[in-house]
XYZ file of C-alpha atoms in Angstrom:
709
model
C 26.127 -4.780 -58.236
C 22.972 -3.508 -59.901
C 21.762 0.065 -59.415
C 18.641 -1.242 -57.623
C 20.688 -3.295 -55.178
C 23.073 -0.406 -54.543
C 20.178 2.015 -53.926
C 18.604 -0.430 -51.529
C 21.908 -0.860 -49.682
C 22.367 2.915 -49.333
C 18.766 3.255 -48.143
C 19.248 0.543 -45.540
C 22.456 2.202 -44.407
C 20.687 5.551 -44.004
C 17.944 3.916 -41.937
C 20.494 2.234 -39.693
C 22.484 5.444 -39.374
C 19.349 7.398 -38.478
C 18.435 4.832 -35.853
C 21.910 4.885 -34.371
C 21.933 8.700 -34.327
C 18.593 8.671 -32.527
C 20.018 6.218 -30.003
C 23.057 8.423 -29.544
C 20.854 11.485 -29.039
C 18.809 9.627 -26.448
C 21.968 8.536 -24.653
C 23.041 12.174 -24.442
C 19.636 13.137 -22.986
C 19.816 10.458 -20.298
C 23.562 10.642 -19.699
C 24.190 10.650 -15.942
C 26.219 13.258 -14.117
C 29.957 12.601 -13.673
C 29.200 11.199 -10.223
C 26.902 8.578 -11.765
C 23.801 10.293 -10.403
C 20.854 10.789 -12.791
C 20.718 14.172 -14.485
C 17.927 16.656 -13.556
C 15.769 15.841 -16.604
C 15.799 12.139 -15.808
C 15.364 12.694 -12.089
C 12.485 15.169 -12.234
C 10.687 14.506 -15.529
C 8.424 11.646 -14.482
C 7.710 12.974 -10.940
C 6.637 16.347 -12.360
C 4.229 14.693 -14.796
C 2.814 12.505 -12.023
C 2.416 15.530 -9.748
C 0.523 17.486 -12.407
C -1.889 14.589 -12.913
C -2.532 14.389 -9.169
C -3.112 18.151 -8.945
C -5.788 17.887 -11.647
C -7.466 14.941 -9.899
C -7.472 16.774 -6.571
C -8.895 19.937 -8.135
C -11.730 17.864 -9.623
C -12.315 16.042 -6.338
C -11.730 12.661 -7.951
C -10.394 9.781 -5.869
C -10.687 6.020 -5.701
C -12.871 5.858 -2.608
C -15.651 3.276 -2.522
C -18.237 5.352 -0.640
C -20.413 4.845 -3.730
C -21.362 1.555 -2.059
C -24.077 3.592 -0.331
C -25.655 4.361 -3.708
C -26.765 0.742 -3.811
C -28.930 1.469 -0.759
C -29.932 5.114 -1.196
C -29.619 5.710 -4.936
C -32.637 6.590 -7.011
C -31.900 3.788 -9.445
C -29.670 3.631 -12.469
C -26.033 4.601 -12.605
C -24.412 6.604 -9.811
C -23.620 9.954 -11.509
C -20.474 10.361 -9.408
C -19.057 6.980 -10.409
C -16.730 7.764 -13.311
C -15.149 4.347 -13.834
C -14.996 0.931 -12.229
C -17.189 -0.051 -9.334
C -17.185 0.493 -5.559
C -15.683 -2.392 -3.620
C -17.679 -3.497 -0.606
C -14.739 -5.515 0.696
C -12.782 -2.260 1.049
C -14.831 -1.438 4.151
C -11.748 -0.327 6.091
C -11.662 2.581 3.655
C -15.277 3.574 2.911
C -16.952 2.410 6.142
C -14.341 2.759 8.846
C -11.859 5.468 8.028
C -14.095 7.633 5.826
C -16.843 7.592 8.459
C -14.408 8.655 11.153
C -13.023 11.392 8.898
C -16.526 12.804 8.430
C -17.088 12.538 12.174
C -13.949 14.610 12.730
C -15.175 17.213 10.250
C -18.549 17.452 12.019
C -16.824 17.913 15.398
C -14.278 20.457 14.171
C -11.150 18.245 14.044
C -10.697 17.701 17.811
C -7.786 15.782 19.299
C -10.265 13.660 21.263
C -13.284 12.583 19.215
C -16.402 12.373 21.374
C -18.450 10.040 19.171
C -17.860 7.260 21.701
C -18.736 8.028 25.349
C -15.459 8.934 27.018
C -13.916 9.881 23.685
C -11.221 8.388 21.468
C -7.762 9.804 20.791
C -8.027 10.873 17.134
C -4.246 11.207 16.791
C -3.929 7.430 17.157
C -7.154 6.118 15.710
C -7.719 5.542 11.988
C -5.303 8.197 10.717
C -7.647 11.143 11.217
C -7.308 14.904 10.617
C -6.917 16.931 13.831
C -5.777 20.370 14.935
C -2.766 18.749 16.578
C 0.925 19.278 15.892
C 1.273 15.646 14.804
C -0.844 16.383 11.710
C 2.240 18.073 10.242
C 3.619 14.562 9.821
C 0.383 13.296 8.271
C 0.376 15.310 5.048
C -2.432 13.268 3.520
C -4.944 14.535 6.122
C -4.018 18.216 5.871
C -6.332 18.673 2.905
C -9.351 18.161 5.152
C -8.245 21.073 7.338
C -8.011 23.598 4.512
C -9.988 22.249 1.532
C -13.579 21.146 0.846
C -14.421 17.536 1.679
C -14.153 16.236 -1.896
C -10.713 17.773 -2.449
C -9.560 16.710 1.010
C -10.496 13.107 0.260
C -8.665 13.308 -3.066
C -5.520 14.547 -1.297
C -5.799 11.705 1.194
C -6.170 9.198 -1.610
C -3.526 10.345 -4.079
C -0.719 11.854 -1.980
C 0.557 8.593 -0.431
C 0.536 6.742 -3.758
C 2.238 9.709 -5.455
C 4.952 9.516 -2.799
C 5.349 5.764 -3.347
C 5.412 6.200 -7.127
C 8.050 8.946 -7.012
C 10.174 7.198 -4.370
C 10.238 3.946 -6.360
C 11.049 5.817 -9.571
C 13.850 7.886 -8.019
C 15.422 4.778 -6.511
C 15.229 2.995 -9.858
C 16.856 5.827 -11.851
C 19.503 6.214 -9.162
C 20.541 2.605 -9.766
C 20.066 2.716 -13.575
C 20.276 6.429 -14.526
C 20.054 5.808 -18.284
C 16.662 4.087 -18.063
C 13.968 6.597 -17.010
C 11.237 4.928 -19.078
C 12.006 1.560 -17.517
C 11.968 3.122 -14.054
C 8.574 4.718 -14.739
C 7.116 1.422 -15.992
C 8.353 -0.407 -12.894
C 7.095 2.237 -10.450
C 3.622 2.287 -11.996
C 3.508 -1.522 -12.081
C 4.417 -1.612 -8.388
C 1.580 0.768 -7.494
C -0.871 -1.305 -9.559
C 0.054 -4.496 -7.733
C -2.890 -6.237 -6.045
C -0.934 -5.922 -2.785
C -1.227 -2.148 -3.047
C -4.635 -1.878 -4.686
C -6.615 -4.232 -2.439
C -5.054 -2.731 0.714
C -5.142 0.843 -0.612
C -4.880 3.073 2.484
C -2.333 5.676 3.596
C -1.265 3.305 6.356
C -0.331 0.606 3.821
C 1.233 2.822 1.148
C 3.524 5.068 3.196
C 5.779 2.064 4.047
C 6.417 1.605 0.309
C 7.427 5.248 -0.083
C 9.570 5.049 3.057
C 11.463 1.933 1.953
C 12.506 3.358 -1.417
C 13.178 6.792 0.051
C 15.527 5.204 2.566
C 17.354 3.182 -0.079
C 17.710 6.296 -2.221
C 19.076 8.251 0.736
C 21.749 5.580 1.283
C 22.761 5.561 -2.386
C 22.846 9.353 -2.648
C 25.003 9.533 0.466
C 27.570 7.345 -1.279
C 27.323 8.706 -4.821
C 26.445 12.394 -4.762
C 29.357 14.841 -4.916
C 27.118 17.599 -3.604
C 26.011 17.858 -0.014
C 22.518 19.254 -0.431
C 20.994 16.251 -2.292
C 22.263 14.009 0.506
C 20.678 16.250 3.131
C 17.379 16.472 1.232
C 17.144 12.694 0.763
C 17.948 12.123 4.447
C 15.372 14.692 5.581
C 12.661 13.176 3.382
C 13.431 9.724 4.782
C 13.327 10.982 8.349
C 10.010 12.724 7.734
C 8.492 9.612 6.118
C 9.710 7.535 9.057
C 7.552 9.619 11.383
C 4.622 9.539 8.941
C 4.779 5.765 8.671
C 5.161 5.087 12.395
C 2.238 7.374 13.268
C 0.036 5.141 11.132
C 0.693 2.382 13.738
C 0.038 -0.343 11.150
C 2.968 -2.613 11.922
C 2.140 -5.553 9.580
C 2.944 -3.385 6.549
C 5.924 -1.650 8.147
C 7.732 -4.941 8.743
C 8.134 -6.098 5.101
C 9.222 -2.593 4.089
C 11.760 -2.452 6.927
C 13.159 -5.905 6.127
C 13.807 -4.936 2.495
C 15.250 -1.531 3.398
C 17.648 -2.843 6.026
C 18.852 -5.785 3.920
C 19.542 -3.683 0.816
C 21.044 -0.821 2.823
C 23.529 -3.264 4.341
C 24.306 -4.549 0.864
C 24.959 -1.035 -0.472
C 27.057 -0.203 2.592
C 29.319 -3.226 2.165
C 29.574 -2.511 -1.552
C 30.742 0.996 -0.714
C 33.284 -0.229 1.822
C 34.707 -2.705 -0.710
C 35.303 0.083 -3.214
C 39.047 0.824 -3.580
C 40.109 3.990 -1.785
C 37.124 3.986 0.554
C 37.554 3.967 4.322
C 35.184 3.365 7.205
C 35.648 6.931 8.369
C 34.769 8.496 5.029
C 31.837 6.159 4.543
C 30.367 6.832 7.961
C 30.916 10.540 7.416
C 28.761 10.292 4.314
C 25.977 8.779 6.414
C 25.928 11.560 9.021
C 22.903 13.393 7.495
C 20.938 10.144 7.402
C 21.941 9.365 10.975
C 20.848 12.824 12.116
C 17.546 12.374 10.305
C 17.087 9.052 12.095
C 17.803 10.652 15.471
C 15.383 13.475 14.686
C 12.618 11.101 13.643
C 13.110 8.994 16.777
C 12.895 12.161 18.887
C 9.650 13.238 17.218
C 8.165 9.757 17.562
C 9.260 9.665 21.209
C 7.542 12.963 22.005
C 4.440 11.833 20.140
C 4.352 8.530 22.040
C 5.008 10.046 25.460
C 2.268 12.646 25.044
C -0.303 9.924 24.369
C 1.211 7.091 26.382
C -2.090 6.041 27.946
C -3.616 5.539 24.511
C -0.647 3.540 23.234
C -0.723 1.407 26.379
C -4.421 0.751 25.809
C -3.768 -0.267 22.185
C -0.951 -2.616 23.159
C -3.038 -4.045 25.979
C -5.877 -5.235 23.759
C -6.662 -8.909 23.304
C -6.605 -8.325 19.543
C -4.311 -7.328 17.944
C -2.348 -6.507 21.123
C 0.977 -8.289 20.966
C -0.069 -10.604 18.135
C 2.815 -12.728 16.870
C 2.966 -15.144 13.938
C 4.768 -18.478 14.059
C 7.417 -19.555 11.576
C 6.551 -22.141 8.947
C 2.810 -21.540 9.282
C 2.132 -21.215 5.538
C 0.246 -24.195 4.135
C 0.374 -25.601 0.620
C -2.764 -23.589 -0.110
C -1.050 -20.475 1.253
C 1.972 -21.077 -0.954
C -0.328 -21.477 -3.931
C -2.015 -18.183 -3.047
C 1.390 -16.492 -2.803
C 2.121 -17.335 -6.456
C -1.398 -16.615 -7.685
C -0.526 -13.199 -9.138
C -1.431 -14.105 -12.751
C -4.876 -15.229 -11.560
C -5.642 -12.103 -9.516
C -8.069 -10.665 -12.054
C -10.610 -13.003 -10.481
C -10.604 -10.926 -7.296
C -12.354 -8.099 -9.114
C -15.285 -10.460 -9.684
C -15.347 -11.626 -6.071
C -13.882 -15.056 -6.844
C -11.435 -16.048 -4.076
C -12.155 -19.755 -3.595
C -8.938 -21.659 -2.950
C -6.974 -18.448 -2.297
C -8.328 -16.895 0.904
C -11.444 -15.614 2.645
C -11.675 -12.298 0.771
C -9.972 -10.242 -1.916
C -7.647 -8.315 0.379
C -6.360 -11.415 2.148
C -5.993 -13.167 -1.227
C -4.025 -10.325 -2.874
C -0.599 -11.416 -4.090
C 2.341 -9.936 -6.026
C 3.527 -11.140 -9.410
C 6.653 -12.583 -7.698
C 9.003 -11.174 -10.330
C 11.994 -11.367 -8.004
C 11.629 -15.144 -7.695
C 11.597 -15.569 -11.467
C 14.708 -13.397 -11.740
C 16.685 -15.494 -9.252
C 18.569 -17.365 -12.049
C 19.633 -14.024 -13.567
C 20.566 -12.642 -10.133
C 22.670 -15.709 -9.351
C 24.383 -15.464 -12.734
C 25.167 -11.803 -12.056
C 26.681 -12.836 -8.724
C 28.776 -15.567 -10.334
C 29.847 -13.425 -13.295
C 30.908 -10.550 -11.039
C 32.820 -12.870 -8.772
C 34.552 -14.472 -11.748
C 35.425 -11.185 -13.423
C 36.291 -8.945 -10.482
C 36.930 -11.508 -7.744
C 34.370 -9.634 -5.621
C 30.848 -10.273 -4.462
C 28.026 -8.053 -5.609
C 26.681 -7.319 -2.143
C 23.354 -5.660 -3.070
C 22.496 -8.588 -5.330
C 23.542 -11.020 -2.610
C 21.405 -9.114 -0.081
C 18.414 -9.424 -2.400
C 18.843 -13.180 -2.723
C 19.464 -13.640 1.005
C 16.452 -11.629 2.168
C 14.320 -13.516 -0.346
C 15.493 -16.763 1.211
C 14.790 -15.482 4.731
C 11.240 -14.546 3.766
C 10.546 -17.979 2.322
C 12.120 -19.588 5.384
C 9.787 -17.627 7.654
C 6.771 -18.711 5.641
C 7.716 -22.362 5.173
C 10.302 -23.490 7.754
C 9.121 -23.933 11.377
C 10.933 -23.830 14.727
C 13.082 -20.693 14.532
C 10.613 -18.332 16.167
C 13.169 -16.701 18.480
C 15.320 -15.492 15.582
C 12.264 -14.464 13.569
C 11.150 -12.431 16.585
C 14.483 -10.603 16.650
C 14.044 -9.820 12.942
C 10.472 -8.587 13.675
C 9.112 -10.928 11.012
C 6.544 -12.393 13.398
C 4.840 -9.002 13.758
C 3.488 -9.225 10.225
C 1.201 -11.871 8.764
C 1.318 -14.230 5.829
C -0.911 -11.965 3.724
C 0.799 -8.666 4.631
C 4.366 -9.957 4.398
C 3.804 -10.493 0.674
C 4.448 -6.784 0.188
C 8.165 -7.524 0.548
C 8.094 -9.587 -2.658
C 6.623 -6.629 -4.546
C 9.402 -4.337 -3.301
C 12.049 -6.928 -4.085
C 10.579 -7.367 -7.562
C 11.437 -3.788 -8.473
C 14.804 -4.067 -6.743
C 15.623 -7.277 -8.611
C 14.840 -5.784 -12.022
C 16.892 -2.624 -11.490
C 19.864 -4.562 -10.111
C 19.883 -6.992 -13.033
C 19.526 -4.131 -15.511
C 22.265 -1.996 -13.960
C 24.706 -4.907 -13.740
C 24.130 -5.977 -17.326
C 24.384 -2.358 -18.489
C 27.723 -2.124 -16.709
C 29.024 -5.231 -18.474
C 29.181 -7.577 -15.507
C 29.598 -10.554 -17.838
C 32.657 -11.550 -19.799
C 31.221 -11.016 -23.295
C 30.205 -7.435 -24.170
C 27.177 -7.413 -26.443
C 27.828 -4.146 -28.275
C 29.823 -4.228 -31.490
C 32.527 -1.560 -31.907
C 31.700 1.395 -34.145
C 32.664 0.900 -37.779
C 34.774 3.340 -39.762
C 31.941 3.964 -42.251
C 29.555 5.111 -39.531
C 28.480 8.689 -39.112
C 31.146 10.587 -37.068
C 28.481 11.631 -34.567
C 27.593 7.974 -34.054
C 31.230 6.870 -33.759
C 31.906 9.357 -30.982
C 28.758 8.561 -28.989
C 29.634 7.124 -25.602
C 27.760 3.861 -25.045
C 28.589 1.770 -21.971
C 30.022 -1.700 -22.384
C 27.184 -4.127 -21.796
C 26.539 -7.818 -21.368
C 23.661 -10.272 -21.390
C 22.660 -13.228 -19.280
C 23.312 -16.385 -21.349
C 20.229 -17.847 -23.005
C 20.514 -21.033 -20.984
C 20.430 -19.158 -17.682
C 17.838 -16.591 -18.798
C 15.532 -19.420 -19.877
C 15.162 -20.670 -16.313
C 13.095 -17.591 -15.444
C 10.235 -18.382 -17.833
C 10.390 -22.010 -16.680
C 9.818 -20.820 -13.100
C 6.895 -18.674 -14.272
C 5.260 -21.593 -16.065
C 6.025 -24.019 -13.244
C 4.535 -21.784 -10.543
C 1.473 -21.097 -12.709
C 1.009 -24.844 -13.169
C 1.295 -25.378 -9.409
C -1.363 -22.746 -8.744
C -3.568 -24.059 -11.551
C -3.577 -27.571 -10.071
C -4.482 -26.203 -6.643
C -7.296 -24.117 -8.049
C -8.628 -27.003 -10.087
C -8.916 -28.932 -6.845
C -10.456 -26.243 -4.644
C -10.976 -22.969 -6.475
C -12.523 -23.453 -9.883
C -14.392 -20.157 -9.540
C -11.048 -18.335 -9.622
C -10.068 -20.012 -12.883
C -13.404 -19.136 -14.427
C -13.192 -15.479 -13.361
C -9.495 -14.913 -14.111
C -10.205 -14.690 -17.845
C -6.786 -13.555 -19.051
C -4.601 -15.615 -16.713
C -3.023 -17.579 -19.561
C -2.095 -14.351 -21.322
C -0.680 -12.904 -18.094
C 1.459 -16.006 -17.582
C 2.854 -15.733 -21.112
C 3.443 -11.982 -20.774
C 5.160 -12.490 -17.435
C 7.370 -15.268 -18.811
C 8.407 -13.161 -21.815
C 9.023 -10.133 -19.575
C 11.350 -12.095 -17.313
C 13.254 -13.445 -20.322
C 13.619 -9.984 -21.879
C 14.871 -8.454 -18.637
C 17.406 -11.229 -18.135
C 18.631 -10.711 -21.703
C 18.959 -6.944 -21.081
C 15.974 -5.913 -23.190
C 14.824 -4.280 -19.996
C 12.489 -1.529 -21.249
C 10.249 -3.902 -23.255
C 10.333 -6.358 -20.341
C 9.320 -3.659 -17.864
C 6.550 -2.533 -20.192
C 5.216 -6.098 -20.273
C 5.345 -6.221 -16.466
C 3.300 -3.041 -16.425
C 0.791 -4.609 -18.817
C 0.475 -7.652 -16.546
C -0.006 -5.372 -13.519
C -2.745 -3.470 -15.337
C -4.604 -6.729 -15.971
C -4.395 -8.098 -12.427
C -4.514 -4.845 -10.436
C -5.888 -2.097 -12.654
C -9.571 -1.397 -12.078
C -9.536 -2.691 -8.519
C -10.610 0.668 -7.146
C -13.095 2.968 -8.880
C -12.686 6.555 -9.969
C -15.241 8.448 -7.930
C -16.127 12.125 -7.846
C -16.440 13.371 -4.300
C -17.644 11.406 -1.286
C -21.067 9.922 -0.643
C -21.892 11.751 2.609
C -24.680 10.046 4.536
C -25.272 13.159 6.634
C -26.106 15.409 3.688
C -27.058 13.085 0.824
C -29.691 10.987 2.588
C -33.049 11.947 4.092
C -32.399 9.799 7.147
C -29.009 11.446 7.677
C -30.599 14.882 7.524
C -33.256 13.781 10.037
C -30.639 12.422 12.437
C -28.573 15.590 11.986
C -31.544 17.777 12.944
C -31.931 15.869 16.209
C -28.181 16.083 16.861
C -28.302 19.847 16.338
C -31.165 20.181 18.843
C -29.756 17.710 21.357
C -25.993 17.496 20.800
C -25.424 15.554 24.025
C -28.008 12.864 23.276
C -26.598 9.351 22.970
C -27.572 6.898 20.279
C -27.460 3.194 19.518
C -27.510 1.925 15.933
C -29.194 -1.458 15.388
C -28.689 -3.668 12.349
C -26.085 -3.514 9.590
C -23.371 -1.085 8.642
C -25.613 1.798 7.531
C -26.844 2.896 11.008
C -23.304 2.764 12.376
C -21.832 4.826 9.537
C -24.719 7.309 9.568
C -24.378 8.002 13.276
C -20.662 8.660 12.892
C -21.015 10.863 9.835
C -23.777 12.996 11.346
C -21.690 13.722 14.434
C -23.998 11.852 16.799
C -22.618 10.556 20.082
C -23.210 6.836 19.911
C -22.082 3.415 21.016
C -21.383 2.314 17.430
C -18.225 2.374 15.372
C -14.766 0.903 14.999
C -12.647 1.264 18.115
C -8.867 1.078 17.926
C -8.889 0.484 21.665
C -11.809 0.217 24.136
C -12.972 3.540 25.667
C -13.168 2.872 29.399
C -16.235 5.013 30.063
C -18.254 3.413 27.266
C -17.547 -0.147 28.284
C -18.042 0.577 31.963
C -21.560 1.724 31.075
C -22.254 -1.294 28.851
C -20.497 -3.948 30.943
C -20.010 -2.547 34.473
C -18.910 -5.896 35.908
C -16.296 -6.471 33.206
C -17.467 -10.028 32.561
C -17.213 -9.566 28.776
C -13.771 -7.928 28.763
C -12.230 -10.667 26.619
C -14.753 -9.733 23.939
C -14.673 -5.919 24.024
C -10.978 -5.344 24.784
C -9.901 -5.337 21.150
C -9.734 -3.422 17.884
C -13.177 -4.091 16.483
C -16.354 -2.745 14.959
C -19.085 -2.359 17.588
C -22.599 -3.110 16.276
C -25.904 -3.686 18.038
C -28.847 -6.052 17.570
C -32.332 -6.180 19.061
C -32.434 -8.224 22.268
C -33.800 -8.583 25.785
C -32.387 -7.605 29.144
C -28.934 -6.296 29.940
C -26.481 -5.998 27.025
C -25.097 -9.373 25.961
C -21.875 -9.460 23.924
C -20.811 -11.913 21.234
C -17.894 -12.133 18.834
C -18.948 -13.422 15.373
C -15.379 -12.830 14.142
C -12.330 -11.527 15.978
C -12.820 -7.886 14.900
C -16.626 -7.654 15.121
C -18.338 -7.083 18.475
C -22.107 -7.556 18.566
C -24.120 -6.243 21.522
C -27.798 -6.788 22.300
C -30.066 -3.806 23.039
C -33.218 -3.609 25.128
C -34.745 -0.178 25.655
C -36.070 -1.291 29.050
C -32.648 -2.346 30.365
C -30.870 -0.310 33.015
C -28.135 0.520 30.505
C -30.589 1.975 27.975
C -32.667 3.822 30.537
C -29.618 5.514 32.045
C -27.520 6.190 28.949
C -29.412 6.077 25.630
C -31.863 8.635 24.283
C -32.272 7.599 20.608
C -32.065 4.496 18.450
C -31.406 4.323 14.700
C -32.285 0.993 13.126
C -32.462 -0.519 9.661
C -35.237 -2.829 10.804
C -38.435 -2.365 12.848
C -37.792 -2.748 16.583
C -40.562 -4.002 18.892
C -39.700 -2.733 22.332
C -42.133 -1.460 24.955
C -39.702 1.192 26.127
C -39.072 2.953 22.816
C -41.362 4.933 20.557
C -41.036 5.643 16.872
C -40.034 9.190 15.942
C -39.800 8.760 12.204
C -39.506 6.189 9.442
C -37.506 7.246 6.390
C -37.355 5.362 3.098
C -34.982 6.344 0.328
C -34.075 4.135 -2.600
C -33.868 0.567 -1.345
C -33.145 1.556 2.263
C -35.600 2.117 5.116
C -34.451 3.452 8.474
C -36.358 3.966 11.728
C -35.577 6.585 14.368
C -36.798 5.771 17.897
C -36.801 7.632 21.195
C -36.063 5.741 24.412
C -38.940 6.344 26.852
C -38.600 6.367 30.592
C -40.014 3.243 32.093
C-alpha cells in the first residue's frame, strides 16, 4: 500500500471515528432515565426556548391578530406601520371583528360578568371567551393578561399562550414516546402548529383542544412509566386544568376530534400496559388514581360553572343554530374528499383561491394527512411485532382503528346511532379534520419509537469493531430496525396518488387553486420523501421535511402585528362616538351598513343592537320583535346588522349566522328605544337628524340623532 493511500485511509478512519464519537456523545446527552422517561434536558430544553420567545413577543405587544384590516379603511395611505410581516386576513373575522371587538367592549365596561352592550345584557363568561372579574377566569389563562396588562400585551398573551401550550404538550408527548429524539419532537410540534387546520382557525377555542389531547396522552404515559409520584400528579393536574379550560370555550366541533384521538390512544396505551408481564389490573388502576382524581375535580368545577349559569347554557342549547346541530354519517362528497387531501395545495388559501375546495379559507383548510401515508409502515410495525413477540402493538392498532372510524364517518352512511354515541356527529366535516393532524404526529412518533426499539427482525446497526475507539465501543446504542423498502415505498405512492386525485378534481372545478398554489409540486415531493425517510427510520430528516412542507402551506397565514387597531381611540369617528357615550352612557344605538359601525359601537362601549350574539338576549328581541314572529331568524348564534328600511323592523337571514334587520327612525321601535344611529352610508329618514359626518382615510361615517316624531 502506498504512503498516500495509507494516509488517506487513516484520515478517513479518523473522520469516521470522530463522527461516531459525536454520535455517542449525543446519545449520552439524550439518554433517557432508567424508567424510560426523557431526561430533564430533553424534557425542558425546547419548552424553555419556546417560552422565552413568547415572553419577548408579549413584552413587545406583538401578536398575529388581523385587526390591521381596519387600516384599509382608516389608514392614511401606504403601509400600516404596525404590520411587521404578512397581511391581515379579512376571512379571520371571528378573531378581529367578533372576539376582539367584544374584548374591547369588556375593557371599556370594566370586565363585567354581564356585558351590557346588548339591551338586557349578555353573559360574558359564556360568550366569545371574554375577560371578566369572575372566578371562572382562573381557568381561562389566555384572558388574564387583559386584567393586569395593557391592551397590546393582553392581546399578545391571548394569542400566544394557547399555541405555546399546544406546542409544549405535543413536544412533551413526542419525547415521552421517543426520548432520544428531541429535535424530531420539536420539528413535529412546530409543524403541527403551522398546519392550516390550526392557522386558519387560530383562536383559543380551537387550540386548547390540541393542548388538552396531548396533555392527556402524556398524563397516561407518565402514570405508567414514571417511577416518581410527583410527575404523575403534575401531568394529571395539568390535564384536569386544561379540561376545564377547553370545556369553558364551549366550542364542541373542535373538542370532538381531540377527544376521539385522546380516548382511542389512551385505551391503546392502557391495554399495552396491562399486557406487560408482571402487571396487574390493580397496580395499573392504582397508577391512574391521580388522573382519575383530576378528572373528578375538573367535572366538579365544570358542574359548578354550568349550574351557576344554567339559564345561559339553556339559551345556547335552545337556539335554532347551532343548538343541537348534528351531522350525518357518510355526508362527505367526492369534492369533500378531494379537499381533505388538498394539504399540498393549501398555499393557495393565502391568495384567496378556494375554488373547488370550499366556500372560504377556513372551511377549506386541511392537514397534510401524514398518518394516512404512514399506514403501510404502521401496518408493518403491527405485523412485525406480532411475528416477533406474538403480541399486538395496541397503541399502533388504536391509531389505525381510529383512522378507519374517522373515514367511515365521513364516507359510509347509515350508522348515525353509533356515530352519535361516539359524539362524532357533533363536529363537522371541516372541523373533524383536526383529528388527522393529531394522528399525524402520533403516527410518526409511534413508527419512530418502534423502529428505534428494533420491532423488526433485522437490526440495522452493525456491531462495534475491535479497532474502534474504546469510547465508541462502549457507547450504548439501542438495537434498531427499518421498514423494508418495499413496504416503505407504499407511503410515497399514496402521497403521489392522493395528489393526483386532488389535481384532477381541481383541474375540473378549481383551476384558480392550482394557479395560486405555486409550490404544490415541491410540497408533494417533499412530503413523499419525508414519509419514505420516516418509514426507513431516518426520522429527524423526515420530520424536518414535514416542517418545511408545513411552513409552505401554513406559514404566513396570520400576520405579525404590533398592538391592536382600536377603533375607539385610533379613529376620529370612534372618538366622536366615545364622546357621546361618555355624556349619555345609557343612550342606545343602531349601526347601519357593514362591519365597521358594528365593531365601532362595541369597541367604544356604546349600548347598541349590533354585534355577534352567542344566544338571543330576551329583552333586546322583545323590543325588536315583540310578537315573536321572527323567532326562527333571531334565535341563533349570529351577527346582528342593520340596514335602512321603512316601518317596523323586518328580519332576514342572508346566511345562517347573519341576521339583517331593517331600521326606520319613525317606527315605534326606534322612537321608544333608539337615541343614535351610526352609519357608513347616508340615511334619508324624516325622523333622524345628522349630528356629524366624519371622513378618515377611505371611510366616511355619519352619526345621527333620532328625533321625536
